[in-house]
mmCIF file of C-alpha atoms and ligand atoms in Angstrom:
data_model
loop_
_atom_site.group_PDB
_atom_site.id
_atom_site.type_symbol
_atom_site.label_atom_id
_atom_site.label_comp_id
_atom_site.label_asym_id
_atom_site.label_seq_id
_atom_site.Cartn_x
_atom_site.Cartn_y
_atom_site.Cartn_z
ATOM 1 C CA MET A 1 0.000 0.000 0.000
ATOM 2 C CA ARG A 2 1.461 3.352 -1.036
ATOM 3 C CA MET A 3 1.266 6.276 1.381
ATOM 4 C CA PRO A 4 -0.361 9.365 -0.194
ATOM 5 C CA LEU A 5 2.166 12.120 -0.940
ATOM 6 C CA VAL A 6 1.474 15.838 -1.287
ATOM 7 C CA VAL A 7 4.334 18.104 -2.362
ATOM 8 C CA GLY A 8 4.331 21.904 -2.441
ATOM 9 C CA ASN A 9 6.556 23.627 -4.992
ATOM 10 C CA TRP A 10 7.037 27.206 -3.856
ATOM 11 C CA LYS A 11 9.065 28.096 -6.962
ATOM 12 C CA MET A 12 10.879 31.479 -6.722
ATOM 13 C CA ASN A 13 8.641 32.882 -3.988
ATOM 14 C CA THR A 14 9.167 33.925 -0.343
ATOM 15 C CA ASN A 15 12.199 35.417 1.391
ATOM 16 C CA VAL A 16 13.741 33.488 4.269
ATOM 17 C CA GLU A 17 11.537 35.030 6.958
ATOM 18 C CA GLN A 18 8.348 34.466 4.965
ATOM 19 C CA ALA A 19 9.428 30.939 4.093
ATOM 20 C CA VAL A 20 10.070 29.924 7.707
ATOM 21 C CA GLY A 21 6.724 31.453 8.726
ATOM 22 C CA LEU A 22 4.835 29.613 5.965
ATOM 23 C CA ALA A 23 6.558 26.318 6.774
ATOM 24 C CA LYS A 24 5.657 26.601 10.464
ATOM 25 C CA GLU A 25 2.066 27.443 9.620
ATOM 26 C CA VAL A 26 1.723 24.410 7.316
ATOM 27 C CA SER A 27 3.320 22.226 9.965
ATOM 28 C CA ASP A 28 0.938 23.480 12.673
ATOM 29 C CA LEU A 29 -2.149 23.096 10.511
ATOM 30 C CA THR A 30 -1.269 19.543 9.453
ATOM 31 C CA HIS A 31 0.450 18.120 12.545
ATOM 32 C CA ALA A 32 -2.437 15.712 13.234
ATOM 33 C CA ILE A 33 -2.271 14.206 9.727
ATOM 34 C CA ASP A 34 0.106 11.272 9.774
ATOM 35 C CA GLN A 35 -1.335 9.124 6.979
ATOM 36 C CA VAL A 36 -0.036 11.466 4.282
ATOM 37 C CA THR A 37 3.610 12.212 3.493
ATOM 38 C CA LYS A 38 3.820 16.011 3.435
ATOM 39 C CA VAL A 39 6.644 17.828 1.649
ATOM 40 C CA ILE A 40 7.439 21.473 0.961
ATOM 41 C CA CYS A 41 10.030 22.577 -1.597
ATOM 42 C CA PRO A 42 11.082 26.134 -0.738
ATOM 43 C CA PRO A 43 13.847 28.137 -2.470
ATOM 44 C CA TYR A 44 17.395 26.892 -1.714
ATOM 45 C CA VAL A 45 18.265 29.771 0.632
ATOM 46 C CA SER A 46 15.466 28.810 2.984
ATOM 47 C CA LEU A 47 16.156 25.073 3.155
ATOM 48 C CA GLU A 48 18.494 25.147 6.133
ATOM 49 C CA PRO A 49 16.470 27.600 8.287
ATOM 50 C CA ILE A 50 13.266 25.698 7.529
ATOM 51 C CA LYS A 51 14.901 22.369 8.292
ATOM 52 C CA LYS A 52 15.900 23.756 11.706
ATOM 53 C CA ALA A 53 12.460 25.267 12.336
ATOM 54 C CA LEU A 54 10.731 21.991 11.441
ATOM 55 C CA ALA A 55 12.969 19.709 13.511
ATOM 56 C CA GLY A 56 10.819 17.114 15.271
ATOM 57 C CA THR A 57 7.798 17.685 13.001
ATOM 58 C CA LYS A 58 6.411 15.437 10.265
ATOM 59 C CA LEU A 59 6.705 18.017 7.499
ATOM 60 C CA HIS A 60 9.502 17.060 5.090
ATOM 61 C CA VAL A 61 11.697 19.347 3.030
ATOM 62 C CA GLY A 62 12.604 18.943 -0.637
ATOM 63 C CA ALA A 63 14.621 20.849 -3.234
ATOM 64 C CA GLN A 64 13.220 22.286 -6.456
ATOM 65 C CA ASN A 65 16.227 21.217 -8.499
ATOM 66 C CA LEU A 66 19.802 19.972 -8.142
ATOM 67 C CA HIS A 67 23.036 19.849 -10.107
ATOM 68 C CA PRO A 68 24.193 16.261 -10.651
ATOM 69 C CA GLU A 69 27.921 16.946 -10.192
ATOM 70 C CA PRO A 70 29.136 16.960 -6.575
ATOM 71 C CA SER A 71 31.201 20.167 -7.027
ATOM 72 C CA GLY A 72 33.017 22.191 -9.655
ATOM 73 C CA ALA A 73 32.930 25.195 -11.960
ATOM 74 C CA PHE A 74 29.167 25.561 -12.305
ATOM 75 C CA THR A 75 28.521 29.144 -11.209
ATOM 76 C CA GLY A 76 25.186 29.632 -9.519
ATOM 77 C CA GLU A 77 24.334 25.950 -9.212
ATOM 78 C CA VAL A 78 23.612 23.878 -6.087
ATOM 79 C CA SER A 79 24.989 20.356 -6.163
ATOM 80 C CA VAL A 80 23.384 17.104 -5.166
ATOM 81 C CA HIS A 81 26.212 16.682 -2.670
ATOM 82 C CA MET A 82 25.328 19.980 -0.946
ATOM 83 C CA LEU A 83 21.702 18.889 -0.679
ATOM 84 C CA SER A 84 22.531 15.451 0.644
ATOM 85 C CA GLY A 85 21.393 15.179 4.268
ATOM 86 C CA LEU A 86 19.474 18.439 3.976
ATOM 87 C CA VAL A 87 16.562 17.229 1.825
ATOM 88 C CA GLU A 88 14.851 13.882 1.350
ATOM 89 C CA PHE A 89 13.185 14.767 -1.958
ATOM 90 C CA ALA A 90 14.092 16.779 -5.061
ATOM 91 C CA ILE A 91 11.956 17.861 -7.991
ATOM 92 C CA VAL A 92 13.766 17.164 -11.257
ATOM 93 C CA GLY A 93 12.754 18.055 -14.800
ATOM 94 C CA HIS A 94 9.990 20.484 -13.865
ATOM 95 C CA SER A 95 8.528 21.948 -17.070
ATOM 96 C CA GLU A 96 9.887 25.387 -16.112
ATOM 97 C CA ARG A 97 13.400 23.894 -15.911
ATOM 98 C CA ARG A 98 12.899 22.154 -19.239
ATOM 99 C CA ASN A 99 11.299 25.086 -21.084
ATOM 100 C CA ILE A 100 12.904 28.186 -19.561
ATOM 101 C CA PHE A 101 16.339 26.762 -18.737
ATOM 102 C CA GLY A 102 16.586 24.305 -21.631
ATOM 103 C CA GLU A 103 16.999 21.092 -19.653
ATOM 104 C CA SER A 104 16.996 18.041 -21.897
ATOM 105 C CA ASP A 105 15.797 14.560 -21.016
ATOM 106 C CA ASP A 106 19.479 13.554 -20.749
ATOM 107 C CA THR A 107 20.104 16.264 -18.164
ATOM 108 C CA VAL A 108 17.054 15.179 -16.207
ATOM 109 C CA ALA A 109 18.230 11.550 -16.349
ATOM 110 C CA SER A 110 21.620 12.514 -14.909
ATOM 111 C CA LYS A 111 19.859 14.309 -12.047
ATOM 112 C CA VAL A 112 17.686 11.273 -11.298
ATOM 113 C CA ILE A 113 20.781 9.072 -11.057
ATOM 114 C CA ALA A 114 22.649 11.607 -8.913
ATOM 115 C CA ALA A 115 19.707 12.056 -6.545
ATOM 116 C CA ALA A 116 19.304 8.301 -6.038
ATOM 117 C CA ALA A 117 23.035 7.943 -5.378
ATOM 118 C CA HIS A 118 22.697 10.509 -2.569
ATOM 119 C CA LYS A 119 19.576 8.897 -1.065
ATOM 120 C CA ILE A 120 17.370 11.751 -2.269
ATOM 121 C CA ARG A 121 14.046 10.631 -3.764
ATOM 122 C CA PRO A 122 13.639 12.219 -7.191
ATOM 123 C CA ILE A 123 10.243 13.616 -8.193
ATOM 124 C CA VAL A 124 10.509 13.336 -11.966
ATOM 125 C CA CYS A 125 8.171 15.688 -13.828
ATOM 126 C CA VAL A 126 6.721 14.879 -17.230
ATOM 127 C CA GLY A 127 3.802 16.195 -19.236
ATOM 128 C CA GLU A 128 2.581 17.119 -22.678
ATOM 129 C CA SER A 129 1.984 20.507 -24.319
ATOM 130 C CA THR A 130 -1.366 21.637 -25.700
ATOM 131 C CA ASN A 131 -0.289 20.746 -29.251
ATOM 132 C CA GLN A 132 0.850 17.312 -28.145
ATOM 133 C CA ARG A 133 -2.490 16.717 -26.403
ATOM 134 C CA ASP A 134 -4.361 17.896 -29.519
ATOM 135 C CA SER A 135 -2.328 15.497 -31.673
ATOM 136 C CA GLY A 136 -4.046 12.598 -29.903
ATOM 137 C CA ASN A 137 -0.654 11.106 -29.106
ATOM 138 C CA ALA A 138 -0.109 12.469 -25.603
ATOM 139 C CA ILE A 139 0.212 9.133 -23.819
ATOM 140 C CA ASP A 140 2.955 7.818 -26.102
ATOM 141 C CA LEU A 141 4.806 11.136 -26.049
ATOM 142 C CA VAL A 142 4.756 11.350 -22.257
ATOM 143 C CA LYS A 143 5.947 7.760 -21.925
ATOM 144 C CA GLN A 144 8.816 8.516 -24.318
ATOM 145 C CA GLN A 145 9.726 11.597 -22.289
ATOM 146 C CA LEU A 146 9.557 9.614 -19.066
ATOM 147 C CA PHE A 147 11.792 6.761 -20.191
ATOM 148 C CA ALA A 148 14.304 9.187 -21.707
ATOM 149 C CA SER A 149 14.315 11.032 -18.364
ATOM 150 C CA LEU A 150 14.919 7.743 -16.540
ATOM 151 C CA ASN A 151 17.730 6.550 -18.790
ATOM 152 C CA GLY A 152 20.302 4.799 -16.584
ATOM 153 C CA CYS A 153 17.997 4.709 -13.549
ATOM 154 C CA GLN A 154 18.770 1.691 -11.345
ATOM 155 C CA ASP A 155 16.602 2.323 -8.313
ATOM 156 C CA TRP A 156 13.015 1.958 -9.546
ATOM 157 C CA THR A 157 11.454 1.333 -6.158
ATOM 158 C CA ARG A 158 11.930 4.831 -4.716
ATOM 159 C CA LEU A 159 10.781 6.647 -7.811
ATOM 160 C CA ILE A 160 8.179 9.402 -7.764
ATOM 161 C CA VAL A 161 6.746 10.602 -11.070
ATOM 162 C CA ALA A 162 4.665 13.757 -11.370
ATOM 163 C CA TYR A 163 2.396 13.991 -14.406
ATOM 164 C CA GLU A 164 1.979 17.706 -15.065
ATOM 165 C CA PRO A 165 0.304 18.589 -18.379
ATOM 166 C CA LEU A 166 1.744 21.944 -19.457
ATOM 167 C CA TRP A 167 -1.696 23.291 -20.293
ATOM 168 C CA ALA A 168 -2.807 22.739 -16.689
ATOM 169 C CA ILE A 169 0.125 24.333 -14.830
ATOM 170 C CA GLY A 170 -0.754 27.698 -13.338
ATOM 171 C CA THR A 171 -3.766 28.074 -15.631
ATOM 172 C CA ASP A 172 -6.702 27.264 -13.344
ATOM 173 C CA LYS A 173 -7.597 24.636 -15.947
ATOM 174 C CA ALA A 174 -6.758 21.363 -14.239
ATOM 175 C CA ALA A 175 -6.937 18.152 -16.247
ATOM 176 C CA SER A 176 -10.076 16.146 -15.628
ATOM 177 C CA PRO A 177 -9.509 13.300 -13.146
ATOM 178 C CA GLU A 178 -10.327 10.881 -15.984
ATOM 179 C CA ILE A 179 -7.628 12.298 -18.287
ATOM 180 C CA ALA A 180 -5.126 12.243 -15.439
ATOM 181 C CA GLN A 181 -6.038 8.652 -14.514
ATOM 182 C CA GLU A 182 -5.794 7.496 -18.140
ATOM 183 C CA MET A 183 -2.274 8.921 -18.403
ATOM 184 C CA MET A 184 -1.125 7.740 -14.996
ATOM 185 C CA GLY A 185 -2.544 4.253 -15.419
ATOM 186 C CA SER A 186 -0.555 4.027 -18.669
ATOM 187 C CA ILE A 187 2.579 5.248 -16.919
ATOM 188 C CA ARG A 188 2.251 2.640 -14.173
ATOM 189 C CA LYS A 189 1.689 -0.133 -16.734
ATOM 190 C CA ALA A 190 4.730 1.014 -18.705
ATOM 191 C CA ILE A 191 6.881 0.944 -15.557
ATOM 192 C CA VAL A 192 5.664 -2.573 -14.771
ATOM 193 C CA SER A 193 6.643 -3.686 -18.303
ATOM 194 C CA LYS A 194 10.041 -2.059 -17.992
ATOM 195 C CA ALA A 195 11.012 -2.784 -14.398
ATOM 196 C CA GLY A 196 8.590 -5.388 -13.065
ATOM 197 C CA SER A 197 5.503 -5.467 -10.872
ATOM 198 C CA ARG A 198 7.404 -4.580 -7.678
ATOM 199 C CA ALA A 199 8.564 -1.318 -9.255
ATOM 200 C CA GLY A 200 5.043 -0.643 -10.546
ATOM 201 C CA GLU A 201 3.507 -1.189 -7.127
ATOM 202 C CA ALA A 202 6.122 0.976 -5.404
ATOM 203 C CA LEU A 203 5.857 3.814 -7.938
ATOM 204 C CA THR A 204 4.316 6.925 -6.415
ATOM 205 C CA LEU A 205 2.408 8.900 -9.047
ATOM 206 C CA LEU A 206 1.483 12.543 -8.465
ATOM 207 C CA TYR A 207 -0.819 14.710 -10.512
ATOM 208 C CA GLY A 208 0.189 18.373 -10.906
ATOM 209 C CA GLY A 209 -1.569 21.285 -12.579
ATOM 210 C CA SER A 210 -3.950 23.738 -10.881
ATOM 211 C CA VAL A 211 -4.681 21.465 -7.915
ATOM 212 C CA LYS A 212 -6.787 23.187 -5.259
ATOM 213 C CA SER A 213 -8.705 22.056 -2.195
ATOM 214 C CA GLY A 214 -11.867 22.015 -4.324
ATOM 215 C CA ASN A 215 -10.605 19.522 -6.912
ATOM 216 C CA ALA A 216 -7.890 17.604 -5.014
ATOM 217 C CA ARG A 217 -10.083 14.783 -3.780
ATOM 218 C CA SER A 218 -11.333 13.977 -7.299
ATOM 219 C CA PHE A 219 -7.723 13.253 -8.283
ATOM 220 C CA PHE A 220 -6.847 11.338 -5.108
ATOM 221 C CA GLU A 221 -9.822 9.016 -5.679
ATOM 222 C CA GLN A 222 -8.338 7.756 -8.958
ATOM 223 C CA GLN A 223 -6.766 4.314 -8.840
ATOM 224 C CA ASP A 224 -3.298 5.306 -10.045
ATOM 225 C CA ILE A 225 -3.022 8.749 -8.461
ATOM 226 C CA ASP A 226 -1.159 8.714 -5.144
ATOM 227 C CA GLY A 227 -1.000 12.430 -4.476
ATOM 228 C CA ALA A 228 -0.260 15.846 -5.933
ATOM 229 C CA LEU A 229 2.497 18.256 -6.834
ATOM 230 C CA VAL A 230 1.064 21.654 -5.994
ATOM 231 C CA GLY A 231 2.393 25.002 -7.201
ATOM 232 C CA GLY A 232 0.350 28.178 -6.584
ATOM 233 C CA SER A 233 -1.922 26.696 -3.925
ATOM 234 C CA SER A 234 1.057 25.629 -1.810
ATOM 235 C CA LEU A 235 1.832 29.290 -1.070
ATOM 236 C CA SER A 236 -1.240 29.521 1.157
ATOM 237 C CA ALA A 237 -0.832 27.514 4.362
ATOM 238 C CA VAL A 238 -4.598 27.094 4.744
ATOM 239 C CA GLU A 239 -5.226 26.020 1.149
ATOM 240 C CA PHE A 240 -2.226 23.655 1.073
ATOM 241 C CA SER A 241 -3.262 22.101 4.389
ATOM 242 C CA GLU A 242 -6.771 21.545 3.051
ATOM 243 C CA ILE A 243 -5.295 19.754 0.015
ATOM 244 C CA ILE A 244 -3.254 17.549 2.359
ATOM 245 C CA LYS A 245 -6.408 16.770 4.354
ATOM 246 C CA ARG A 246 -8.156 15.658 1.131
ATOM 247 C CA ALA A 247 -5.461 12.984 0.664
ATOM 248 C CA GLU A 248 -6.360 11.297 3.949
ATOM 249 C CA HIS A 249 -8.545 8.208 4.089
ATOM 250 C CA VAL A 250 -9.066 7.791 0.354
ATOM 251 C CA ASP A 251 -10.241 4.268 -0.456
HETATM 252 C C1 LIG B 301 3.712 23.247 -10.770
HETATM 253 O O1 LIG B 301 4.284 24.250 -11.163
HETATM 254 O O2 LIG B 301 4.333 22.207 -10.542
HETATM 255 C C2 LIG B 301 2.271 23.319 -10.579
HETATM 256 C C3 LIG B 301 1.608 22.197 -10.507
HETATM 257 O O3 LIG B 301 1.722 24.563 -10.503
HETATM 258 P P1 LIG B 301 0.187 24.933 -10.197
HETATM 259 O O4 LIG B 301 -0.285 24.059 -9.079
HETATM 260 O O5 LIG B 301 0.209 26.373 -9.836
HETATM 261 O O6 LIG B 301 -0.579 24.650 -11.461
#
């Protein structure tokens, strides 16, 4: 049985003081919920202060990105080695990294391998564009993107995949639960074919794209959806906590 997982991606928002305040608020509002794994991914500069502020709580901290090399001449980057011990999760291949910063599937694959080697669970993001959806070929295209992003992956049992259709991110136009389930059921089947039923059963699948407290439960009720990757709504402690509550006790 997979534990539901709800992850908040704060993107490039909050200064350190605001970030620590928001983290504490989320922690307070959700402290009684222990049947959901709860993760926040603040900006890098706030990771350490938040980690200290959350010591002893059940709210986990993740990174929004990582550089796969342990150290070196990569100005402005934060390495997987620096994050090791500080975070338990890291988002890799978010569509903003792919589209704004030009990350290829190969780059994402190297980050997945590096994260696993440092005991950080990668949250691998995939999803199709509007044109790809309109082509009628979205499922095959997303599976291709996923397997290219997992090239060289050895540790299939700790994998988290977030299906985030580009047309649903930050648009207020979430995918229907049926569309999300169709895609995520296909992803799970493809992982079973590639890596076996144990990997398929262990795979945690998140839906991302305009998740709010009002629609969260309809996603969590789907057979292959284990949780959510939440952008905008994770910046409100109350709204994010309500989404986390919706992930509890889903049959
Ligand atoms: C995201 O950026 O990962 C995301 C899902 O954003 P939003 O929830 O705002 O659509």
